[in-house]
Amino acid sequence: MKINSQDMTEQHSNVQKPWWDSPLWGDNSFREKMITLFKREPIPDNSIFLHNRALTELENIAPSMEGLDEAKFGNPEFLLLLKIKSSFLKGTGEYTGLREPNEMVHAALEAKDSFLKIEETEFQFRSYNQQDYYAEVFKLLEQNMTKVSFEQKVQVLAEETMQKLKTTEGIEAIRSYSQELKRLSYEHQLGLRLLYLFKRSRLADFSILQKISNLVTQFAKEDLHDSKQILVQVKLNYNMFEKLGEIVGLTGKQNHPEAYTKIVQHIALMEKYKESYIQFQRLLSYIKQWQKSYHTVKTLREEYPAKVYKQPKTFREKPPGLAIYEKYQPWLSLSRYHDNALIQ
């Protein structure tokens, strides 16, 4: 009996396919559906390039971070310094309104040697021309001009004054005076402003800065966790602190012994851990650089998740330096790019 081709076709079509290769709905089989379901899209080449470049940057920065990371940054007193700095920076609670006065007092103590030299010159050399020079300098300070303009005008004024003087000592005094003004301008962020505020207040006795500096140095040798001893000394010398408070803007509700105690405690901690804090700032600067590249890596990994995209091996690598970043992330606000407090 002959079987024609049509019958063979019909018989072949009637053969049942395996369940996994049969259409569940539409024309696609279960196998095809599963392949489609689990098929991951490729990540664009440009995104892979940006990710890998940022990852390489992390690899380059991480060794510097590791080299600066030291156990001393976990010292309880050093952590106290960081917490106090953070409190001044935020300016909340007991530290409300204390940030700028704290910076001003710190700057005044850093610049005290220049202030004392200026005061000594004004006291010793008091001819008519010299006093006129001091008065003209004060007028320049009132104008709040740029450092460059101030330096140029002071130089011209000094040369004009020296031409009028007859003694070598008098000439050298004016030259030295102008040099101290220049040093104040360039070495101390708030130096000229403080000089103006001192002169405007007619507080001629810069020696209070030396006395406060001596107290700070004394406290820097002691345990600074407990500020009670500082408070005792502040109360004993409160008239001196009040005079300084008038100059740095510590008035009203902020003008009380506890406020000065917080400022002195902070400055004493800064003196005690000066070198460590400078190194810590260097570490934070590297972490800030690292953070920018990490943001790129993190963003791209979130944009192309493994469930949807076929990730290359580099997308699954742990970013080098991540542990250090997570360790110091709470203190990044203290980076010198955000912190105006002096660290000189």
Short mmCIF file of C-alpha atoms in Angstrom, two decimals:
data_model
loop_
_atom_site.label_atom_id
_atom_site.label_comp_id
_atom_site.label_asym_id
_atom_site.label_seq_id
_atom_site.Cartn_x
_atom_site.Cartn_y
_atom_site.Cartn_z
CA MET A 1 0.00 0.00 0.00
CA LYS A 2 1.38 3.30 -1.03
CA ILE A 3 1.58 6.19 1.39
CA ASN A 4 1.66 9.48 -0.38
CA SER A 5 3.63 12.46 0.71
CA GLN A 6 0.55 14.26 1.99
CA ASP A 7 -0.22 11.42 4.42
CA MET A 8 3.39 11.44 5.69
CA THR A 9 3.21 15.17 6.31
CA GLU A 10 0.00 14.79 8.24
CA GLN A 11 1.45 11.98 10.37
CA HIS A 12 4.58 14.00 11.10
CA SER A 13 2.57 16.99 12.14
CA ASN A 14 0.53 14.88 14.52
CA VAL A 15 3.65 13.74 16.45
CA GLN A 16 3.49 15.44 19.91
CA LYS A 17 6.45 17.66 20.84
CA PRO A 18 8.05 17.54 24.31
CA TRP A 19 6.25 19.81 26.81
CA TRP A 20 9.25 22.09 27.18
CA ASP A 21 9.37 22.65 23.43
CA SER A 22 5.65 23.14 22.96
CA PRO A 23 4.01 26.57 22.86
CA LEU A 24 2.57 27.65 26.20
CA TRP A 25 0.92 30.67 24.71
CA GLY A 26 1.34 32.23 21.32
CA ASP A 27 3.98 30.71 19.10
CA ASN A 28 6.87 30.56 21.62
CA SER A 29 7.81 27.40 23.48
CA PHE A 30 8.64 27.20 27.18
CA ARG A 31 12.31 26.81 26.31
CA GLU A 32 12.23 29.90 24.12
CA LYS A 33 10.41 31.82 26.81
CA MET A 34 12.99 30.83 29.44
CA ILE A 35 15.88 31.74 27.14
CA THR A 36 14.30 35.13 26.54
CA LEU A 37 13.54 35.56 30.24
CA PHE A 38 17.09 34.88 31.41
CA LYS A 39 18.92 36.44 28.51
CA ARG A 40 20.93 39.42 29.82
CA GLU A 41 21.58 42.52 27.80
CA PRO A 42 25.16 43.63 27.07
CA ILE A 43 26.43 46.76 28.80
CA PRO A 44 27.39 49.55 26.36
CA ASP A 45 31.13 49.66 25.69
CA ASN A 46 31.35 53.32 26.69
CA SER A 47 29.83 52.58 30.10
CA ILE A 48 32.29 49.71 30.63
CA PHE A 49 35.14 52.05 29.69
CA LEU A 50 33.99 54.72 32.17
CA HIS A 51 33.54 52.12 34.90
CA ASN A 52 36.96 50.53 34.39
CA ARG A 53 38.69 53.89 34.20
CA ALA A 54 37.12 54.95 37.50
CA LEU A 55 38.04 51.58 39.04
CA THR A 56 41.66 52.10 37.95
CA GLU A 57 41.60 55.53 39.61
CA LEU A 58 40.46 53.87 42.84
CA GLU A 59 43.34 51.38 42.55
CA ASN A 60 45.78 54.28 42.15
CA ILE A 61 44.44 56.32 45.08
CA ALA A 62 43.88 53.47 47.56
CA PRO A 63 47.61 52.93 48.41
CA SER A 64 47.95 56.60 49.43
CA MET A 65 44.92 56.25 51.68
CA GLU A 66 46.31 53.08 53.22
CA GLY A 67 49.68 54.75 53.77
CA LEU A 68 48.12 57.63 55.72
CA ASP A 69 45.62 55.57 57.72
CA GLU A 70 47.05 55.16 61.21
CA ALA A 71 45.89 53.81 64.54
CA LYS A 72 46.43 57.22 66.18
CA PHE A 73 43.33 58.49 64.40
CA GLY A 74 41.38 56.19 66.68
CA ASN A 75 42.88 57.77 69.82
CA PRO A 76 39.97 58.81 72.11
CA GLU A 77 41.28 62.37 72.48
CA PHE A 78 41.80 62.72 68.74
CA LEU A 79 38.25 61.51 68.16
CA LEU A 80 37.12 64.09 70.73
CA LEU A 81 38.85 66.75 68.64
CA LEU A 82 37.00 65.57 65.53
CA LYS A 83 33.66 65.56 67.35
CA ILE A 84 34.24 69.08 68.70
CA LYS A 85 35.27 70.32 65.26
CA SER A 86 32.15 68.79 63.78
CA SER A 87 30.01 70.49 66.46
CA PHE A 88 31.55 73.89 65.71
CA LEU A 89 31.00 73.29 62.01
CA LYS A 90 27.33 72.38 62.43
CA GLY A 91 26.75 75.16 64.95
CA THR A 92 23.91 73.42 66.74
CA GLY A 93 23.01 72.94 70.40
CA GLU A 94 25.62 74.30 72.80
CA TYR A 95 27.79 75.29 69.82
CA THR A 96 25.21 77.59 68.22
CA GLY A 97 26.86 80.83 67.09
CA LEU A 98 30.35 79.75 68.18
CA ARG A 99 31.89 78.76 64.85
CA GLU A 100 33.13 82.18 63.74
CA PRO A 101 34.27 83.34 67.21
CA ASN A 102 36.19 80.05 67.56
CA GLU A 103 37.94 80.65 64.23
CA MET A 104 38.69 84.25 65.20
CA VAL A 105 40.20 83.36 68.57
CA HIS A 106 42.28 80.60 66.96
CA ALA A 107 43.51 83.00 64.28
CA ALA A 108 44.31 85.69 66.86
CA LEU A 109 46.47 83.28 68.85
CA GLU A 110 48.25 82.12 65.69
CA ALA A 111 48.99 85.73 64.71
CA LYS A 112 49.85 86.98 68.19
CA ASP A 113 53.60 87.37 67.48
CA SER A 114 52.93 89.74 64.60
CA PHE A 115 50.38 91.67 66.68
CA LEU A 116 52.89 92.04 69.52
CA LYS A 117 55.62 93.29 67.16
CA ILE A 118 53.24 95.83 65.65
CA GLU A 119 52.18 96.97 69.13
CA GLU A 120 55.81 97.28 70.26
CA THR A 121 56.74 99.36 67.20
CA GLU A 122 53.81 101.73 67.70
CA PHE A 123 54.76 102.14 71.37
CA GLN A 124 58.50 102.78 70.81
CA PHE A 125 58.49 104.87 67.63
CA ARG A 126 56.09 107.75 67.99
CA SER A 127 57.32 110.66 65.91
CA TYR A 128 54.71 112.73 64.07
CA ASN A 129 55.45 111.04 60.72
CA GLN A 130 55.39 107.57 62.25
CA GLN A 131 52.08 108.14 64.03
CA ASP A 132 50.66 109.51 60.81
CA TYR A 133 51.78 106.30 59.09
CA TYR A 134 50.02 104.15 61.69
CA ALA A 135 46.84 106.19 61.26
CA GLU A 136 46.95 105.82 57.47
CA VAL A 137 47.42 102.06 57.82
CA PHE A 138 44.29 101.93 59.95
CA LYS A 139 42.37 103.76 57.22
CA LEU A 140 43.53 101.13 54.74
CA LEU A 141 42.37 98.38 57.10
CA GLU A 142 38.95 100.01 57.24
CA GLN A 143 38.55 99.67 53.48
CA ASN A 144 38.59 95.85 53.55
CA MET A 145 40.49 95.69 50.25
CA THR A 146 42.15 92.69 48.61
CA LYS A 147 45.47 91.43 49.96
CA VAL A 148 47.34 92.54 46.83
CA SER A 149 45.88 96.06 46.89
CA PHE A 150 46.54 96.37 50.62
CA GLU A 151 50.16 95.28 50.25
CA GLN A 152 50.78 97.70 47.38
CA LYS A 153 49.29 100.67 49.22
CA VAL A 154 51.14 99.84 52.43
CA GLN A 155 54.41 99.62 50.49
CA VAL A 156 53.87 103.02 48.87
CA LEU A 157 52.87 104.53 52.20
CA ALA A 158 55.92 103.04 53.93
CA GLU A 159 58.32 104.39 51.29
CA GLU A 160 56.80 107.87 51.54
CA THR A 161 57.08 107.79 55.33
CA MET A 162 60.68 106.50 55.36
CA GLN A 163 61.75 109.38 53.10
CA LYS A 164 60.58 111.79 55.79
CA LEU A 165 62.48 110.09 58.62
CA LYS A 166 66.02 110.96 59.62
CA THR A 167 67.19 108.13 61.87
CA THR A 168 68.16 104.66 60.70
CA GLU A 169 66.22 103.13 63.60
CA GLY A 170 63.07 104.98 62.64
CA ILE A 171 63.36 103.90 59.01
CA GLU A 172 63.96 100.26 59.96
CA ALA A 173 61.00 100.37 62.33
CA ILE A 174 58.62 101.37 59.52
CA ARG A 175 60.15 98.79 57.17
CA SER A 176 59.72 96.06 59.80
CA TYR A 177 56.17 97.24 60.51
CA SER A 178 55.17 96.97 56.85
CA GLN A 179 56.73 93.49 56.66
CA GLU A 180 54.64 92.34 59.63
CA LEU A 181 51.53 93.65 57.89
CA LYS A 182 52.46 91.66 54.80
CA ARG A 183 53.04 88.56 56.93
CA LEU A 184 49.65 89.00 58.58
CA SER A 185 48.05 89.27 55.17
CA TYR A 186 49.57 86.13 53.67
CA GLU A 187 50.26 83.80 56.59
CA HIS A 188 47.08 84.28 58.59
CA GLN A 189 43.68 84.01 56.98
CA LEU A 190 41.99 86.46 59.34
CA GLY A 191 45.08 88.44 60.39
CA LEU A 192 44.29 91.84 58.90
CA ARG A 193 40.65 91.68 59.90
CA LEU A 194 41.63 90.92 63.48
CA LEU A 195 44.20 93.73 63.53
CA TYR A 196 41.47 96.12 62.41
CA LEU A 197 39.03 94.83 65.04
CA PHE A 198 41.64 95.16 67.79
CA LYS A 199 42.47 98.71 66.76
CA ARG A 200 38.83 99.69 66.33
CA SER A 201 38.04 98.48 69.84
CA ARG A 202 40.94 100.56 71.17
CA LEU A 203 42.21 97.50 72.97
CA ALA A 204 45.88 98.36 72.76
CA ASP A 205 47.04 95.56 75.01
CA PHE A 206 47.74 92.59 72.75
CA SER A 207 49.39 90.86 75.71
CA ILE A 208 46.07 89.19 76.57
CA LEU A 209 46.69 86.97 73.53
CA GLN A 210 49.97 85.83 75.04
CA LYS A 211 48.25 85.08 78.35
CA ILE A 212 45.51 83.05 76.68
CA SER A 213 48.12 81.29 74.55
CA ASN A 214 49.98 80.30 77.72
CA LEU A 215 46.78 78.80 79.13
CA VAL A 216 46.21 76.84 75.91
CA THR A 217 49.76 75.48 75.99
CA GLN A 218 49.28 74.44 79.61
CA PHE A 219 46.05 72.58 78.88
CA ALA A 220 47.54 70.89 75.80
CA LYS A 221 49.77 68.93 78.19
CA GLU A 222 46.81 67.59 80.16
CA ASP A 223 43.89 65.22 79.62
CA LEU A 224 41.33 67.25 77.72
CA HIS A 225 38.34 64.91 78.01
CA ASP A 226 37.20 66.71 81.14
CA SER A 227 36.83 70.45 80.54
CA LYS A 228 36.16 71.35 84.20
CA GLN A 229 39.72 72.57 84.82
CA ILE A 230 39.51 74.74 81.72
CA LEU A 231 36.24 76.23 82.97
CA VAL A 232 37.87 77.05 86.32
CA GLN A 233 40.70 78.96 84.61
CA VAL A 234 38.29 80.75 82.26
CA LYS A 235 36.29 81.98 85.25
CA LEU A 236 39.46 83.11 87.04
CA ASN A 237 40.50 85.12 83.96
CA TYR A 238 37.04 86.07 82.77
CA ASN A 239 37.72 89.80 82.39
CA MET A 240 40.46 88.96 79.90
CA PHE A 241 38.21 86.62 77.93
CA GLU A 242 35.39 89.17 77.90
CA LYS A 243 37.68 91.75 76.32
CA LEU A 244 38.63 89.28 73.62
CA GLY A 245 34.97 88.33 73.20
CA GLU A 246 34.08 91.92 72.30
CA ILE A 247 36.60 91.80 69.46
CA VAL A 248 35.77 88.39 68.00
CA GLY A 249 32.01 88.86 68.20
CA LEU A 250 31.28 86.64 71.16
CA THR A 251 28.47 88.70 72.68
CA GLY A 252 24.92 88.33 73.93
CA LYS A 253 23.80 84.80 74.78
CA GLN A 254 27.12 83.33 73.60
CA ASN A 255 29.15 85.49 75.97
CA HIS A 256 29.50 83.13 78.94
CA PRO A 257 32.33 81.06 80.50
CA GLU A 258 31.13 77.78 78.99
CA ALA A 259 31.47 79.20 75.47
CA TYR A 260 35.08 80.26 76.06
CA THR A 261 35.74 76.86 77.65
CA LYS A 262 34.64 75.07 74.47
CA ILE A 263 36.85 77.34 72.36
CA VAL A 264 39.91 76.89 74.58
CA GLN A 265 39.38 73.11 74.73
CA HIS A 266 39.24 72.95 70.93
CA ILE A 267 42.35 75.09 70.44
CA ALA A 268 44.27 73.10 73.08
CA LEU A 269 43.35 69.85 71.32
CA MET A 270 44.48 71.36 68.02
CA GLU A 271 47.83 72.31 69.55
CA LYS A 272 48.21 68.84 71.07
CA TYR A 273 47.37 66.99 67.84
CA LYS A 274 48.54 69.54 65.30
CA GLU A 275 50.75 67.20 63.28
CA SER A 276 48.25 64.35 63.47
CA TYR A 277 45.45 66.62 62.26
CA ILE A 278 47.51 67.84 59.31
CA GLN A 279 48.12 64.21 58.34
CA PHE A 280 44.43 63.47 58.86
CA GLN A 281 43.57 66.31 56.49
CA ARG A 282 45.85 64.77 53.88
CA LEU A 283 44.04 61.46 54.31
CA LEU A 284 40.67 63.18 53.91
CA SER A 285 41.86 64.90 50.74
CA TYR A 286 42.71 61.51 49.19
CA ILE A 287 39.38 60.10 50.35
CA LYS A 288 37.59 63.03 48.69
CA GLN A 289 39.36 62.22 45.43
CA TRP A 290 38.55 58.54 45.89
CA GLN A 291 34.91 59.36 46.56
CA LYS A 292 34.46 60.99 43.14
CA SER A 293 35.67 57.89 41.29
CA TYR A 294 33.72 55.61 43.61
CA HIS A 295 30.55 57.54 42.80
CA THR A 296 31.11 56.76 39.10
CA VAL A 297 31.67 53.04 39.80
CA LYS A 298 28.67 52.80 42.12
CA THR A 299 26.36 54.69 39.75
CA LEU A 300 27.24 52.52 36.75
CA ARG A 301 26.85 49.29 38.71
CA GLU A 302 23.42 50.40 39.87
CA GLU A 303 22.48 51.44 36.35
CA TYR A 304 23.46 48.04 34.92
CA PRO A 305 22.46 45.40 37.55
CA ALA A 306 23.57 41.78 37.11
CA LYS A 307 19.98 40.55 36.96
CA VAL A 308 19.38 42.46 33.74
CA TYR A 309 22.81 42.98 32.18
CA LYS A 310 25.74 40.74 31.45
CA GLN A 311 28.40 42.29 33.66
CA PRO A 312 32.10 41.91 32.95
CA LYS A 313 34.34 40.66 35.74
CA THR A 314 35.42 44.19 36.71
CA PHE A 315 31.82 45.05 37.66
CA ARG A 316 31.99 42.44 40.41
CA GLU A 317 35.33 43.49 41.90
CA LYS A 318 35.35 45.09 45.34
CA PRO A 319 36.47 48.74 45.02
CA PRO A 320 39.97 49.02 46.55
CA GLY A 321 39.99 51.39 49.53
CA LEU A 322 36.30 50.88 50.34
CA ALA A 323 36.98 49.87 53.95
CA ILE A 324 38.96 53.05 54.64
CA TYR A 325 36.30 55.17 52.96
CA GLU A 326 33.55 53.67 55.12
CA LYS A 327 35.72 54.12 58.22
CA TYR A 328 36.24 57.86 57.72
CA GLN A 329 33.12 58.83 55.79
CA PRO A 330 31.51 60.43 58.89
CA TRP A 331 34.40 62.93 59.05
CA LEU A 332 34.50 64.03 55.41
CA SER A 333 32.70 67.25 56.32
CA LEU A 334 35.92 68.21 58.14
CA SER A 335 37.89 68.22 54.91
CA ARG A 336 39.77 71.50 54.52
CA TYR A 337 37.61 72.22 51.46
CA HIS A 338 34.63 72.55 53.82
CA ASP A 339 36.24 73.47 57.09
CA ASN A 340 37.18 77.13 57.56
CA ALA A 341 38.78 76.54 60.94
CA LEU A 342 42.49 77.23 60.80
CA ILE A 343 44.87 74.29 61.06
CA GLN A 344 48.08 76.28 61.02
#
